[in-house]
Amino acid sequence: MIKNVLFVCLGNICRSPMAEFLFKDLVKKQNAEKEFYIESAATSDEEIGNPVHHGTKNVLERLNIDCKNKRARKIVKEDYFKFDYIIGMDEDNRRDLLRFFGGDKDKKVFCLLDFTETPRDIADPWWTGDFEKTYSDISFGLKNFFKYAQKK
Ligand code: 4NP
């Protein structure tokens, strides 16, 4: 059965699109494209319709990953039914997701680093400016999530 994965952050221009495109790349390299459907979205209205932040774009371009067609979108109620894994980047995202969906009866809401042995927030590079730290945290989380999801 295909696993539907939605990565979520506050703006959907820095962290969650980085997770979306890195995970698509990882899944492709693992020959698992038929097993996953992957998107990303925002909890806020701030950046709706905007392209990926240049800090994230730079990281992805270096890896030959194209994200030019991505535009930020906000989560919608239907996402809870459409996706099997709804993965925020920090505890603020988790709180906003639970509030927006009115709970999490099917236990679909996670933070990306929950899948590692060191659960913690992924700092927002919008404020820190450190997209390399974001890249290393997100890559670490995605590798662990991939292993977790494949066993399910
Ligand atoms: P992101 O970063 O949640 O990782 O996409 C942010 C992008 C935009 C804003 C905040 C965080 N903003 O306030 O517009």
PDB file of C-alpha atoms and ligand atoms in Angstrom:
ATOM      1  CA  MET A   1       0.000   0.000   0.000  1.00  0.00           C
ATOM      2  CA  ILE A   2       1.260   3.468  -0.888  1.00  0.00           C
ATOM      3  CA  LYS A   3       2.267   5.633   2.045  1.00  0.00           C
ATOM      4  CA  ASN A   4       1.112   9.248   1.814  1.00  0.00           C
ATOM      5  CA  VAL A   5       3.478  11.645   3.555  1.00  0.00           C
ATOM      6  CA  LEU A   6       2.915  15.346   4.278  1.00  0.00           C
ATOM      7  CA  PHE A   7       5.787  17.409   5.683  1.00  0.00           C
ATOM      8  CA  VAL A   8       4.685  20.537   7.533  1.00  0.00           C
ATOM      9  CA  CYS A   9       6.315  23.713   8.873  1.00  0.00           C
ATOM     10  CA  LEU A  10       5.225  27.249   9.661  1.00  0.00           C
ATOM     11  CA  GLY A  11       5.770  28.878   6.261  1.00  0.00           C
ATOM     12  CA  ASN A  12       6.264  25.961   3.786  1.00  0.00           C
ATOM     13  CA  ILE A  13       9.180  27.800   2.182  1.00  0.00           C
ATOM     14  CA  CYS A  14      12.217  26.644   4.246  1.00  0.00           C
ATOM     15  CA  ARG A  15      12.074  23.386   6.229  1.00  0.00           C
ATOM     16  CA  SER A  16       9.097  21.385   4.930  1.00  0.00           C
ATOM     17  CA  PRO A  17       9.937  21.866   1.219  1.00  0.00           C
ATOM     18  CA  MET A  18      13.523  20.856   2.050  1.00  0.00           C
ATOM     19  CA  ALA A  19      12.114  17.696   3.658  1.00  0.00           C
ATOM     20  CA  GLU A  20       9.710  17.119   0.735  1.00  0.00           C
ATOM     21  CA  PHE A  21      12.364  17.316  -1.982  1.00  0.00           C
ATOM     22  CA  LEU A  22      15.109  15.525  -0.044  1.00  0.00           C
ATOM     23  CA  PHE A  23      12.700  12.705   0.766  1.00  0.00           C
ATOM     24  CA  LYS A  24      11.567  12.427  -2.869  1.00  0.00           C
ATOM     25  CA  ASP A  25      15.258  12.161  -3.812  1.00  0.00           C
ATOM     26  CA  LEU A  26      15.992   9.571  -1.110  1.00  0.00           C
ATOM     27  CA  VAL A  27      12.961   7.482  -2.109  1.00  0.00           C
ATOM     28  CA  LYS A  28      13.979   7.632  -5.775  1.00  0.00           C
ATOM     29  CA  LYS A  29      17.526   6.517  -4.973  1.00  0.00           C
ATOM     30  CA  GLN A  30      16.113   3.621  -2.936  1.00  0.00           C
ATOM     31  CA  ASN A  31      13.886   2.609  -5.875  1.00  0.00           C
ATOM     32  CA  ALA A  32      10.861   3.081  -3.647  1.00  0.00           C
ATOM     33  CA  GLU A  33       8.964   5.682  -5.696  1.00  0.00           C
ATOM     34  CA  LYS A  34       5.949   3.401  -6.041  1.00  0.00           C
ATOM     35  CA  GLU A  35       5.712   3.135  -2.250  1.00  0.00           C
ATOM     36  CA  PHE A  36       5.381   6.830  -1.385  1.00  0.00           C
ATOM     37  CA  TYR A  37       3.330   9.914  -2.265  1.00  0.00           C
ATOM     38  CA  ILE A  38       4.978  13.059  -0.842  1.00  0.00           C
ATOM     39  CA  GLU A  39       3.905  16.698  -0.368  1.00  0.00           C
ATOM     40  CA  SER A  40       4.532  19.610   2.001  1.00  0.00           C
ATOM     41  CA  ALA A  41       2.381  22.379   3.496  1.00  0.00           C
ATOM     42  CA  ALA A  42       2.297  25.277   5.970  1.00  0.00           C
ATOM     43  CA  THR A  43       0.458  25.815   9.232  1.00  0.00           C
ATOM     44  CA  SER A  44       0.337  29.601   8.618  1.00  0.00           C
ATOM     45  CA  ASP A  45      -0.940  31.887   5.845  1.00  0.00           C
ATOM     46  CA  GLU A  46       2.303  33.895   5.751  1.00  0.00           C
ATOM     47  CA  GLU A  47       3.892  32.577   2.559  1.00  0.00           C
ATOM     48  CA  ILE A  48       0.983  31.053   0.625  1.00  0.00           C
ATOM     49  CA  GLY A  49       1.767  30.973  -3.108  1.00  0.00           C
ATOM     50  CA  ASN A  50       5.437  31.828  -2.647  1.00  0.00           C
ATOM     51  CA  PRO A  51       8.353  29.808  -4.052  1.00  0.00           C
ATOM     52  CA  VAL A  52      10.934  27.998  -1.939  1.00  0.00           C
ATOM     53  CA  HIS A  53      13.286  30.246   0.093  1.00  0.00           C
ATOM     54  CA  HIS A  54      16.667  30.756  -1.607  1.00  0.00           C
ATOM     55  CA  GLY A  55      18.490  29.186   1.378  1.00  0.00           C
ATOM     56  CA  THR A  56      16.624  25.903   0.856  1.00  0.00           C
ATOM     57  CA  LYS A  57      16.868  26.251  -2.935  1.00  0.00           C
ATOM     58  CA  ASN A  58      20.665  26.586  -2.673  1.00  0.00           C
ATOM     59  CA  VAL A  59      20.935  23.383  -0.627  1.00  0.00           C
ATOM     60  CA  LEU A  60      18.735  21.494  -3.100  1.00  0.00           C
ATOM     61  CA  GLU A  61      20.436  22.871  -6.222  1.00  0.00           C
ATOM     62  CA  ARG A  62      23.801  21.726  -4.933  1.00  0.00           C
ATOM     63  CA  LEU A  63      22.326  18.204  -4.905  1.00  0.00           C
ATOM     64  CA  ASN A  64      20.797  18.675  -8.379  1.00  0.00           C
ATOM     65  CA  ILE A  65      17.293  18.660  -6.936  1.00  0.00           C
ATOM     66  CA  ASP A  66      14.822  20.941  -8.690  1.00  0.00           C
ATOM     67  CA  CYS A  67      12.129  22.706  -6.632  1.00  0.00           C
ATOM     68  CA  LYS A  68      11.274  25.624  -8.923  1.00  0.00           C
ATOM     69  CA  ASN A  69       7.608  24.701  -9.367  1.00  0.00           C
ATOM     70  CA  LYS A  70       6.864  24.367  -5.649  1.00  0.00           C
ATOM     71  CA  ARG A  71       4.556  27.022  -4.174  1.00  0.00           C
ATOM     72  CA  ALA A  72       3.677  27.256  -0.502  1.00  0.00           C
ATOM     73  CA  ARG A  73       0.237  26.020   0.438  1.00  0.00           C
ATOM     74  CA  LYS A  74      -1.610  25.886   3.730  1.00  0.00           C
ATOM     75  CA  ILE A  75      -2.844  22.680   5.351  1.00  0.00           C
ATOM     76  CA  VAL A  76      -6.519  21.884   4.759  1.00  0.00           C
ATOM     77  CA  LYS A  77      -8.823  19.673   6.828  1.00  0.00           C
ATOM     78  CA  GLU A  78      -8.863  16.963   4.122  1.00  0.00           C
ATOM     79  CA  ASP A  79      -5.114  16.488   4.587  1.00  0.00           C
ATOM     80  CA  TYR A  80      -5.840  14.519   7.728  1.00  0.00           C
ATOM     81  CA  PHE A  81      -7.711  11.901   5.690  1.00  0.00           C
ATOM     82  CA  LYS A  82      -5.484  12.001   2.624  1.00  0.00           C
ATOM     83  CA  PHE A  83      -2.146  11.489   4.409  1.00  0.00           C
ATOM     84  CA  ASP A  84      -0.864   8.621   6.574  1.00  0.00           C
ATOM     85  CA  TYR A  85       2.069  10.564   8.063  1.00  0.00           C
ATOM     86  CA  ILE A  86       1.776  14.282   8.842  1.00  0.00           C
ATOM     87  CA  ILE A  87       5.235  15.312   9.937  1.00  0.00           C
ATOM     88  CA  GLY A  88       5.997  18.691  11.498  1.00  0.00           C
ATOM     89  CA  MET A  89       9.431  20.131  12.138  1.00  0.00           C
ATOM     90  CA  ASP A  90       8.996  21.349  15.712  1.00  0.00           C
ATOM     91  CA  GLU A  91       6.665  21.323  18.707  1.00  0.00           C
ATOM     92  CA  ASP A  92       4.940  24.518  17.524  1.00  0.00           C
ATOM     93  CA  ASN A  93       4.019  22.724  14.298  1.00  0.00           C
ATOM     94  CA  ARG A  94       2.758  19.721  16.293  1.00  0.00           C
ATOM     95  CA  ARG A  95       0.594  21.952  18.501  1.00  0.00           C
ATOM     96  CA  ASP A  96      -0.787  23.854  15.479  1.00  0.00           C
ATOM     97  CA  LEU A  97      -1.529  20.607  13.620  1.00  0.00           C
ATOM     98  CA  LEU A  98      -3.385  19.092  16.569  1.00  0.00           C
ATOM     99  CA  ARG A  99      -5.377  22.277  17.013  1.00  0.00           C
ATOM    100  CA  PHE A 100      -6.179  22.549  13.291  1.00  0.00           C
ATOM    101  CA  PHE A 101      -7.251  18.914  12.911  1.00  0.00           C
ATOM    102  CA  GLY A 102      -9.043  18.882  16.283  1.00  0.00           C
ATOM    103  CA  GLY A 103      -6.806  16.126  17.715  1.00  0.00           C
ATOM    104  CA  ASP A 104      -5.093  13.115  16.177  1.00  0.00           C
ATOM    105  CA  LYS A 105      -7.348  10.110  16.591  1.00  0.00           C
ATOM    106  CA  ASP A 106      -5.442   8.012  14.031  1.00  0.00           C
ATOM    107  CA  LYS A 107      -1.994   8.916  15.456  1.00  0.00           C
ATOM    108  CA  LYS A 108      -0.707  10.401  12.199  1.00  0.00           C
ATOM    109  CA  VAL A 109       0.925  13.558  13.531  1.00  0.00           C
ATOM    110  CA  PHE A 110       4.670  13.422  14.250  1.00  0.00           C
ATOM    111  CA  CYS A 111       7.750  15.623  14.433  1.00  0.00           C
ATOM    112  CA  LEU A 112      10.500  14.573  12.036  1.00  0.00           C
ATOM    113  CA  LEU A 113      13.104  13.901  14.717  1.00  0.00           C
ATOM    114  CA  ASP A 114      10.608  11.681  16.622  1.00  0.00           C
ATOM    115  CA  PHE A 115      11.894   8.949  14.304  1.00  0.00           C
ATOM    116  CA  THR A 116      15.422   9.294  15.706  1.00  0.00           C
ATOM    117  CA  GLU A 117      16.900   8.392  19.077  1.00  0.00           C
ATOM    118  CA  THR A 118      17.183  12.114  19.834  1.00  0.00           C
ATOM    119  CA  PRO A 119      13.727  13.665  19.369  1.00  0.00           C
ATOM    120  CA  ARG A 120      13.926  17.473  19.282  1.00  0.00           C
ATOM    121  CA  ASP A 121      12.929  20.486  17.207  1.00  0.00           C
ATOM    122  CA  ILE A 122      14.436  21.344  13.848  1.00  0.00           C
ATOM    123  CA  ALA A 123      15.397  25.004  14.282  1.00  0.00           C
ATOM    124  CA  ASP A 124      13.765  27.410  11.861  1.00  0.00           C
ATOM    125  CA  PRO A 125      16.394  28.784   9.424  1.00  0.00           C
ATOM    126  CA  TRP A 126      14.050  31.692   8.726  1.00  0.00           C
ATOM    127  CA  TRP A 127      15.297  32.973  12.100  1.00  0.00           C
ATOM    128  CA  THR A 128      18.712  31.249  12.453  1.00  0.00           C
ATOM    129  CA  GLY A 129      19.891  31.709   8.842  1.00  0.00           C
ATOM    130  CA  ASP A 130      21.666  28.333   9.222  1.00  0.00           C
ATOM    131  CA  PHE A 131      20.390  26.234   6.322  1.00  0.00           C
ATOM    132  CA  GLU A 132      23.282  23.758   6.676  1.00  0.00           C
ATOM    133  CA  LYS A 133      22.125  22.809  10.174  1.00  0.00           C
ATOM    134  CA  THR A 134      18.604  22.455   8.800  1.00  0.00           C
ATOM    135  CA  TYR A 135      19.937  20.207   6.030  1.00  0.00           C
ATOM    136  CA  SER A 136      21.842  17.968   8.420  1.00  0.00           C
ATOM    137  CA  ASP A 137      18.898  17.639  10.862  1.00  0.00           C
ATOM    138  CA  ILE A 138      16.387  16.988   8.090  1.00  0.00           C
ATOM    139  CA  SER A 139      18.600  14.400   6.342  1.00  0.00           C
ATOM    140  CA  PHE A 140      19.101  12.613   9.657  1.00  0.00           C
ATOM    141  CA  GLY A 141      15.356  12.593  10.341  1.00  0.00           C
ATOM    142  CA  LEU A 142      14.450  11.435   6.834  1.00  0.00           C
ATOM    143  CA  LYS A 143      16.839   8.468   6.861  1.00  0.00           C
ATOM    144  CA  ASN A 144      15.309   7.292  10.109  1.00  0.00           C
ATOM    145  CA  PHE A 145      11.754   7.937   8.931  1.00  0.00           C
ATOM    146  CA  PHE A 146      12.389   5.977   5.725  1.00  0.00           C
ATOM    147  CA  LYS A 147      13.502   2.922   7.727  1.00  0.00           C
ATOM    148  CA  TYR A 148      10.503   3.265  10.039  1.00  0.00           C
ATOM    149  CA  ALA A 149       7.965   3.648   7.227  1.00  0.00           C
ATOM    150  CA  GLN A 150       9.385   0.765   5.204  1.00  0.00           C
ATOM    151  CA  LYS A 151       8.829  -1.640   8.104  1.00  0.00           C
ATOM    152  CA  LYS A 152       5.156  -0.633   8.380  1.00  0.00           C
TER     153      LYS A 152
HETATM  154  P1  4NP B   1       9.591  27.609   7.525  1.00  0.00           P
HETATM  155  O1  4NP B   1      10.238  29.030   7.842  1.00  0.00           O
HETATM  156  O2  4NP B   1       8.481  27.415   8.520  1.00  0.00           O
HETATM  157  O3  4NP B   1      10.705  26.618   7.762  1.00  0.00           O
HETATM  158  O4  4NP B   1       9.126  27.643   6.093  1.00  0.00           O
HETATM  159  C1  4NP B   1       9.481  30.223   7.908  1.00  0.00           C
HETATM  160  C2  4NP B   1       9.134  30.877   6.763  1.00  0.00           C
HETATM  161  C3  4NP B   1       8.408  32.052   6.825  1.00  0.00           C
HETATM  162  C4  4NP B   1       8.042  32.564   8.063  1.00  0.00           C
HETATM  163  C5  4NP B   1       8.384  31.897   9.219  1.00  0.00           C
HETATM  164  C6  4NP B   1       9.094  30.702   9.134  1.00  0.00           C
HETATM  165  N1  4NP B   1       7.329  33.782   8.141  1.00  0.00           N
HETATM  166  O5  4NP B   1       7.077  34.249   9.264  1.00  0.00           O
HETATM  167  O6  4NP B   1       6.921  34.320   7.104  1.00  0.00           O
END
